[in-house]
Amino acid sequence: MPQKKTPYFELRSGAVDTLHFVVKTPELDTLRTELAQRFEATPEFFAGDTVAIDVRRLAGDERVAVPALAEMLAEFRMKPIGVVANTEQTDWAVVGGLPRLDSQERHERRAPRASREGREGEGAPETAVESAQTAPTPVVAEASVIPSTIIDKPLRSGQQVYAKGDLIILDLVSYGAEVIAEGNIHIYAPLRGRALAGVKGKLDARIFCTCLEPELISIAGIYRTGEYALPPDVQGRSVQVRLVDDKLIFEPLGLK
């Protein structure tokens, strides 16, 4: 018998993209310490975001207390909605009322990570920033031609601009302001707030800025906060930022 149509709701199949909190250790105390360090400078960065707890990176004999981890993430203002697990992990991972989710990551690609420079001393070049906070890369269909968005007024604290293509800013991006683009970001003025390019997984996106003083800078989910000072050759100068092998590379443009 055919279903009677209703104007009030519909049930449709679909896929939901969300951040993945990729668990690499079963030690909850270690995770709590690392979370506190990551978000001390930017407590609002993931506030209110939904996350999937991804346990697939754990070794075969490792198990993490998923309900306790979900409570911990909630303390950091994230909202766990499910668990991504291998078949052999299902019996212990899918507990506490969280459902098992299918990953929407493309080719199980790498997750975004937060900067560890200055804490772990791994000897990386000053202008190459390696990262480590987990999150997914959403599946994105290739777009045709998307016009650039141009902003010719200063952006004040609390303001946010989102562009589906490239974003061109002709005035100051103040502390507390945020500019986000699925393509490249060009800022012909000081950047003192946040700039996030390639937010739908565009790995070749770049950020160009004539005066780089950011609170946070990100390309395709790899990000670095202002917690650590930039090298002198790029701090407050004309710079391009790009990704190379999961590292943010800051390069002086040499503009006068």
Short mmCIF file of C-alpha atoms in Angstrom, two decimals:
data_model
loop_
_atom_site.label_atom_id
_atom_site.label_comp_id
_atom_site.label_asym_id
_atom_site.label_seq_id
_atom_site.Cartn_x
_atom_site.Cartn_y
_atom_site.Cartn_z
CA MET A 1 0.00 0.00 0.00
CA PRO A 2 1.47 3.38 -0.96
CA GLN A 3 2.36 5.77 1.85
CA LYS A 4 0.22 8.89 2.18
CA LYS A 5 2.29 12.03 1.60
CA THR A 6 2.44 14.63 4.34
CA PRO A 7 3.59 18.26 4.12
CA TYR A 8 4.98 18.16 7.65
CA PHE A 9 7.95 15.80 7.41
CA GLU A 10 9.86 13.46 5.11
CA LEU A 11 12.15 10.48 5.69
CA ARG A 12 15.07 10.38 3.27
CA SER A 13 18.38 8.58 3.14
CA GLY A 14 21.46 10.71 3.44
CA ALA A 15 25.00 11.00 4.75
CA VAL A 16 26.17 13.26 7.57
CA ASP A 17 29.69 14.70 7.61
CA THR A 18 31.08 15.32 11.07
CA LEU A 19 34.40 15.73 12.82
CA HIS A 20 36.14 12.50 13.78
CA PHE A 21 37.85 12.35 17.16
CA VAL A 22 40.47 9.75 16.24
CA VAL A 23 41.61 7.89 19.36
CA LYS A 24 45.26 6.82 19.36
CA THR A 25 45.59 5.79 23.01
CA PRO A 26 43.22 4.09 25.47
CA GLU A 27 44.59 6.21 28.35
CA LEU A 28 41.84 8.68 29.31
CA ASP A 29 44.12 10.76 31.55
CA THR A 30 46.53 11.27 28.65
CA LEU A 31 43.67 12.27 26.37
CA ARG A 32 42.33 14.74 28.93
CA THR A 33 45.74 16.36 29.38
CA GLU A 34 46.23 16.68 25.63
CA LEU A 35 42.74 18.09 25.10
CA ALA A 36 43.33 20.71 27.77
CA GLN A 37 46.63 21.71 26.14
CA ARG A 38 45.11 21.87 22.66
CA PHE A 39 42.15 24.03 23.57
CA GLU A 40 43.56 26.21 26.35
CA ALA A 41 44.24 29.02 23.88
CA THR A 42 41.11 28.49 21.73
CA PRO A 43 38.37 27.06 23.99
CA GLU A 44 35.62 28.00 21.51
CA PHE A 45 37.21 26.35 18.45
CA PHE A 46 35.12 23.14 18.54
CA ALA A 47 32.44 24.38 20.94
CA GLY A 48 29.07 22.86 20.02
CA ASP A 49 30.47 20.73 17.18
CA THR A 50 29.27 17.15 16.74
CA VAL A 51 31.99 14.50 16.68
CA ALA A 52 32.25 10.80 15.89
CA ILE A 53 34.57 8.83 18.18
CA ASP A 54 36.88 6.92 15.83
CA VAL A 55 38.66 3.98 17.51
CA ARG A 56 40.05 2.30 14.41
CA ARG A 57 43.61 3.50 15.07
CA LEU A 58 43.85 1.57 18.33
CA ALA A 59 45.86 -1.65 18.36
CA GLY A 60 43.96 -4.93 18.35
CA ASP A 61 44.45 -5.50 22.08
CA GLU A 62 43.65 -1.89 23.10
CA ARG A 63 40.25 -0.75 24.31
CA VAL A 64 39.08 2.67 25.41
CA ALA A 65 36.17 3.34 27.77
CA VAL A 66 33.83 4.90 25.20
CA PRO A 67 31.15 6.19 27.64
CA ALA A 68 33.79 7.90 29.78
CA LEU A 69 35.45 9.36 26.67
CA ALA A 70 32.09 10.68 25.46
CA GLU A 71 31.57 12.41 28.81
CA MET A 72 35.05 13.90 28.60
CA LEU A 73 34.43 15.31 25.12
CA ALA A 74 31.19 16.82 26.37
CA GLU A 75 33.20 18.63 29.06
CA PHE A 76 35.16 20.23 26.22
CA ARG A 77 31.85 21.26 24.62
CA MET A 78 31.86 18.65 21.86
CA LYS A 79 28.81 16.52 21.15
CA PRO A 80 29.58 12.82 20.46
CA ILE A 81 26.94 11.30 18.17
CA GLY A 82 28.37 7.85 17.49
CA VAL A 83 31.36 5.54 17.15
CA VAL A 84 33.39 4.61 14.08
CA ALA A 85 34.86 1.14 14.64
CA ASN A 86 36.10 -1.92 12.82
CA THR A 87 33.92 -5.02 12.90
CA GLU A 88 36.08 -6.71 15.55
CA GLN A 89 35.82 -3.63 17.79
CA THR A 90 32.03 -3.40 17.74
CA ASP A 91 31.38 -5.58 20.81
CA TRP A 92 33.21 -3.16 23.15
CA ALA A 93 33.13 0.14 21.22
CA VAL A 94 29.41 0.44 20.48
CA VAL A 95 28.20 0.86 24.06
CA GLY A 96 26.68 3.56 26.20
CA GLY A 97 23.88 4.37 23.77
CA LEU A 98 26.14 5.65 20.96
CA PRO A 99 25.42 4.00 17.59
CA ARG A 100 28.00 2.67 15.18
CA LEU A 101 28.60 5.08 12.27
CA ASP A 102 29.97 4.48 8.80
CA SER A 103 32.92 6.74 8.06
CA GLN A 104 32.33 9.39 5.42
CA GLU A 105 36.03 10.10 4.98
CA ARG A 106 37.30 9.86 1.43
CA HIS A 107 39.79 6.99 1.04
CA GLU A 108 40.27 7.03 4.84
CA ARG A 109 42.38 10.13 4.33
CA ARG A 110 44.33 11.80 7.10
CA ALA A 111 42.64 13.87 9.76
CA PRO A 112 43.35 17.50 10.68
CA ARG A 113 45.73 18.00 13.50
CA ALA A 114 46.65 20.83 15.82
CA SER A 115 50.15 22.25 16.04
CA ARG A 116 52.65 20.52 18.33
CA GLU A 117 55.51 22.88 17.56
CA GLY A 118 57.26 24.13 20.62
CA ARG A 119 56.10 21.22 22.84
CA GLU A 120 57.57 18.11 21.39
CA GLY A 121 60.80 19.46 19.86
CA GLU A 122 60.81 17.15 16.87
CA GLY A 123 63.29 19.30 14.99
CA ALA A 124 60.98 20.32 12.14
CA PRO A 125 61.93 23.46 10.16
CA GLU A 126 60.62 26.67 11.70
CA THR A 127 58.29 27.45 8.82
CA ALA A 128 56.89 23.91 8.57
CA VAL A 129 54.26 23.27 11.20
CA GLU A 130 53.32 19.67 11.94
CA SER A 131 49.89 19.08 13.48
CA ALA A 132 47.84 16.49 15.51
CA GLN A 133 44.20 17.09 16.49
CA THR A 134 41.85 14.75 14.75
CA ALA A 135 38.92 15.62 12.49
CA PRO A 136 37.57 14.32 9.18
CA THR A 137 37.89 15.52 5.62
CA PRO A 138 34.35 15.83 4.21
CA VAL A 139 33.46 14.23 0.87
CA VAL A 140 33.15 17.01 -1.68
CA ALA A 141 31.92 17.01 -5.27
CA GLU A 142 34.04 19.00 -7.71
CA ALA A 143 32.44 22.38 -8.34
CA SER A 144 32.30 24.15 -11.68
CA VAL A 145 33.14 27.84 -11.65
CA ILE A 146 32.35 29.59 -8.39
CA PRO A 147 32.79 33.37 -8.29
CA SER A 148 35.07 34.91 -5.71
CA THR A 149 33.63 36.75 -2.73
CA ILE A 150 35.06 40.23 -2.11
CA ILE A 151 34.84 42.00 1.25
CA ASP A 152 35.94 45.65 1.24
CA LYS A 153 35.05 46.58 4.82
CA PRO A 154 36.88 45.78 8.07
CA LEU A 155 35.69 42.70 9.94
CA ARG A 156 35.20 43.26 13.65
CA SER A 157 35.32 40.81 16.55
CA GLY A 158 32.48 38.29 16.34
CA GLN A 159 31.90 38.72 12.59
CA GLN A 160 32.26 35.74 10.25
CA VAL A 161 32.41 35.49 6.44
CA TYR A 162 32.02 32.23 4.50
CA ALA A 163 32.78 31.83 0.78
CA LYS A 164 32.06 28.81 -1.39
CA GLY A 165 34.90 29.80 -3.72
CA ASP A 166 37.87 32.10 -3.16
CA LEU A 167 37.59 34.87 -0.58
CA ILE A 168 39.24 38.27 -1.07
CA ILE A 169 39.48 40.63 1.91
CA LEU A 170 40.51 44.27 1.30
CA ASP A 171 40.49 45.49 4.90
CA LEU A 172 41.45 44.51 8.44
CA VAL A 173 40.39 41.16 9.93
CA SER A 174 40.28 42.02 13.63
CA TYR A 175 40.89 39.81 16.64
CA GLY A 176 37.83 37.60 17.14
CA ALA A 177 36.72 37.81 13.48
CA GLU A 178 36.71 34.73 11.27
CA VAL A 179 37.07 34.32 7.48
CA ILE A 180 36.32 30.91 5.95
CA ALA A 181 36.55 29.73 2.34
CA GLU A 182 36.20 26.49 0.43
CA GLY A 183 38.90 27.87 -1.89
CA ASN A 184 41.81 30.27 -1.36
CA ILE A 185 41.87 33.29 0.92
CA HIS A 186 43.53 36.59 -0.07
CA ILE A 187 43.86 39.26 2.62
CA TYR A 188 45.29 42.62 1.52
CA ALA A 189 45.41 43.94 5.08
CA PRO A 190 46.40 42.69 8.54
CA LEU A 191 45.01 39.32 9.58
CA ARG A 192 44.58 39.27 13.35
CA GLY A 193 41.61 36.92 13.63
CA ARG A 194 41.07 33.48 12.14
CA ALA A 195 41.47 32.37 8.52
CA LEU A 196 40.38 28.89 7.37
CA ALA A 197 40.87 27.97 3.69
CA GLY A 198 39.98 24.75 1.87
CA VAL A 199 37.45 23.86 4.54
CA LYS A 200 35.80 21.18 2.39
CA GLY A 201 39.05 19.26 1.96
CA LYS A 202 40.77 21.28 -0.79
CA LEU A 203 44.38 20.35 -0.08
CA ASP A 204 45.88 22.79 -2.61
CA ALA A 205 44.11 25.82 -1.13
CA ARG A 206 46.35 28.68 -0.03
CA ILE A 207 46.18 31.74 2.18
CA PHE A 208 47.83 34.99 1.08
CA CYS A 209 48.18 37.86 3.52
CA THR A 210 50.05 41.17 3.51
CA CYS A 211 50.39 41.29 7.32
CA LEU A 212 50.15 37.94 9.12
CA GLU A 213 49.28 38.18 12.83
CA PRO A 214 46.66 35.41 13.16
CA GLU A 215 44.80 33.95 16.10
CA LEU A 216 44.38 30.80 14.04
CA ILE A 217 45.24 29.76 10.51
CA SER A 218 44.02 26.58 8.81
CA ILE A 219 44.08 24.83 5.44
CA ALA A 220 41.91 21.74 4.82
CA GLY A 221 41.62 21.20 8.57
CA ILE A 222 45.34 21.37 9.39
CA TYR A 223 45.59 24.32 11.73
CA ARG A 224 47.91 26.32 13.92
CA THR A 225 46.86 28.68 16.69
CA GLY A 226 48.51 31.86 17.87
CA GLU A 227 49.61 30.03 21.01
CA TYR A 228 53.10 29.83 19.49
CA ALA A 229 54.77 32.80 17.83
CA LEU A 230 55.45 32.59 14.12
CA PRO A 231 59.07 32.79 12.91
CA PRO A 232 60.36 36.38 12.58
CA ASP A 233 60.55 36.19 8.77
CA VAL A 234 56.76 35.73 8.50
CA GLN A 235 55.29 37.32 11.64
CA GLY A 236 53.61 40.59 10.64
CA ARG A 237 54.85 40.26 7.06
CA SER A 238 53.52 39.41 3.59
CA VAL A 239 53.15 35.63 3.53
CA GLN A 240 51.60 32.75 1.66
CA VAL A 241 50.53 29.63 3.56
CA ARG A 242 50.15 26.24 1.91
CA LEU A 243 50.09 22.53 2.74
CA VAL A 244 52.95 20.15 2.02
CA ASP A 245 52.71 16.58 3.34
CA ASP A 246 50.24 17.49 6.08
CA LYS A 247 52.36 20.44 7.24
CA LEU A 248 51.52 24.13 7.08
CA ILE A 249 54.29 25.93 5.23
CA PHE A 250 54.69 29.69 5.79
CA GLU A 251 56.62 31.44 3.00
CA PRO A 252 57.51 35.15 2.82
CA LEU A 253 56.19 36.84 -0.33
CA GLY A 254 58.86 39.54 -0.35
CA LEU A 255 56.36 42.34 -1.04
CA LYS A 256 57.46 45.90 -0.22
#
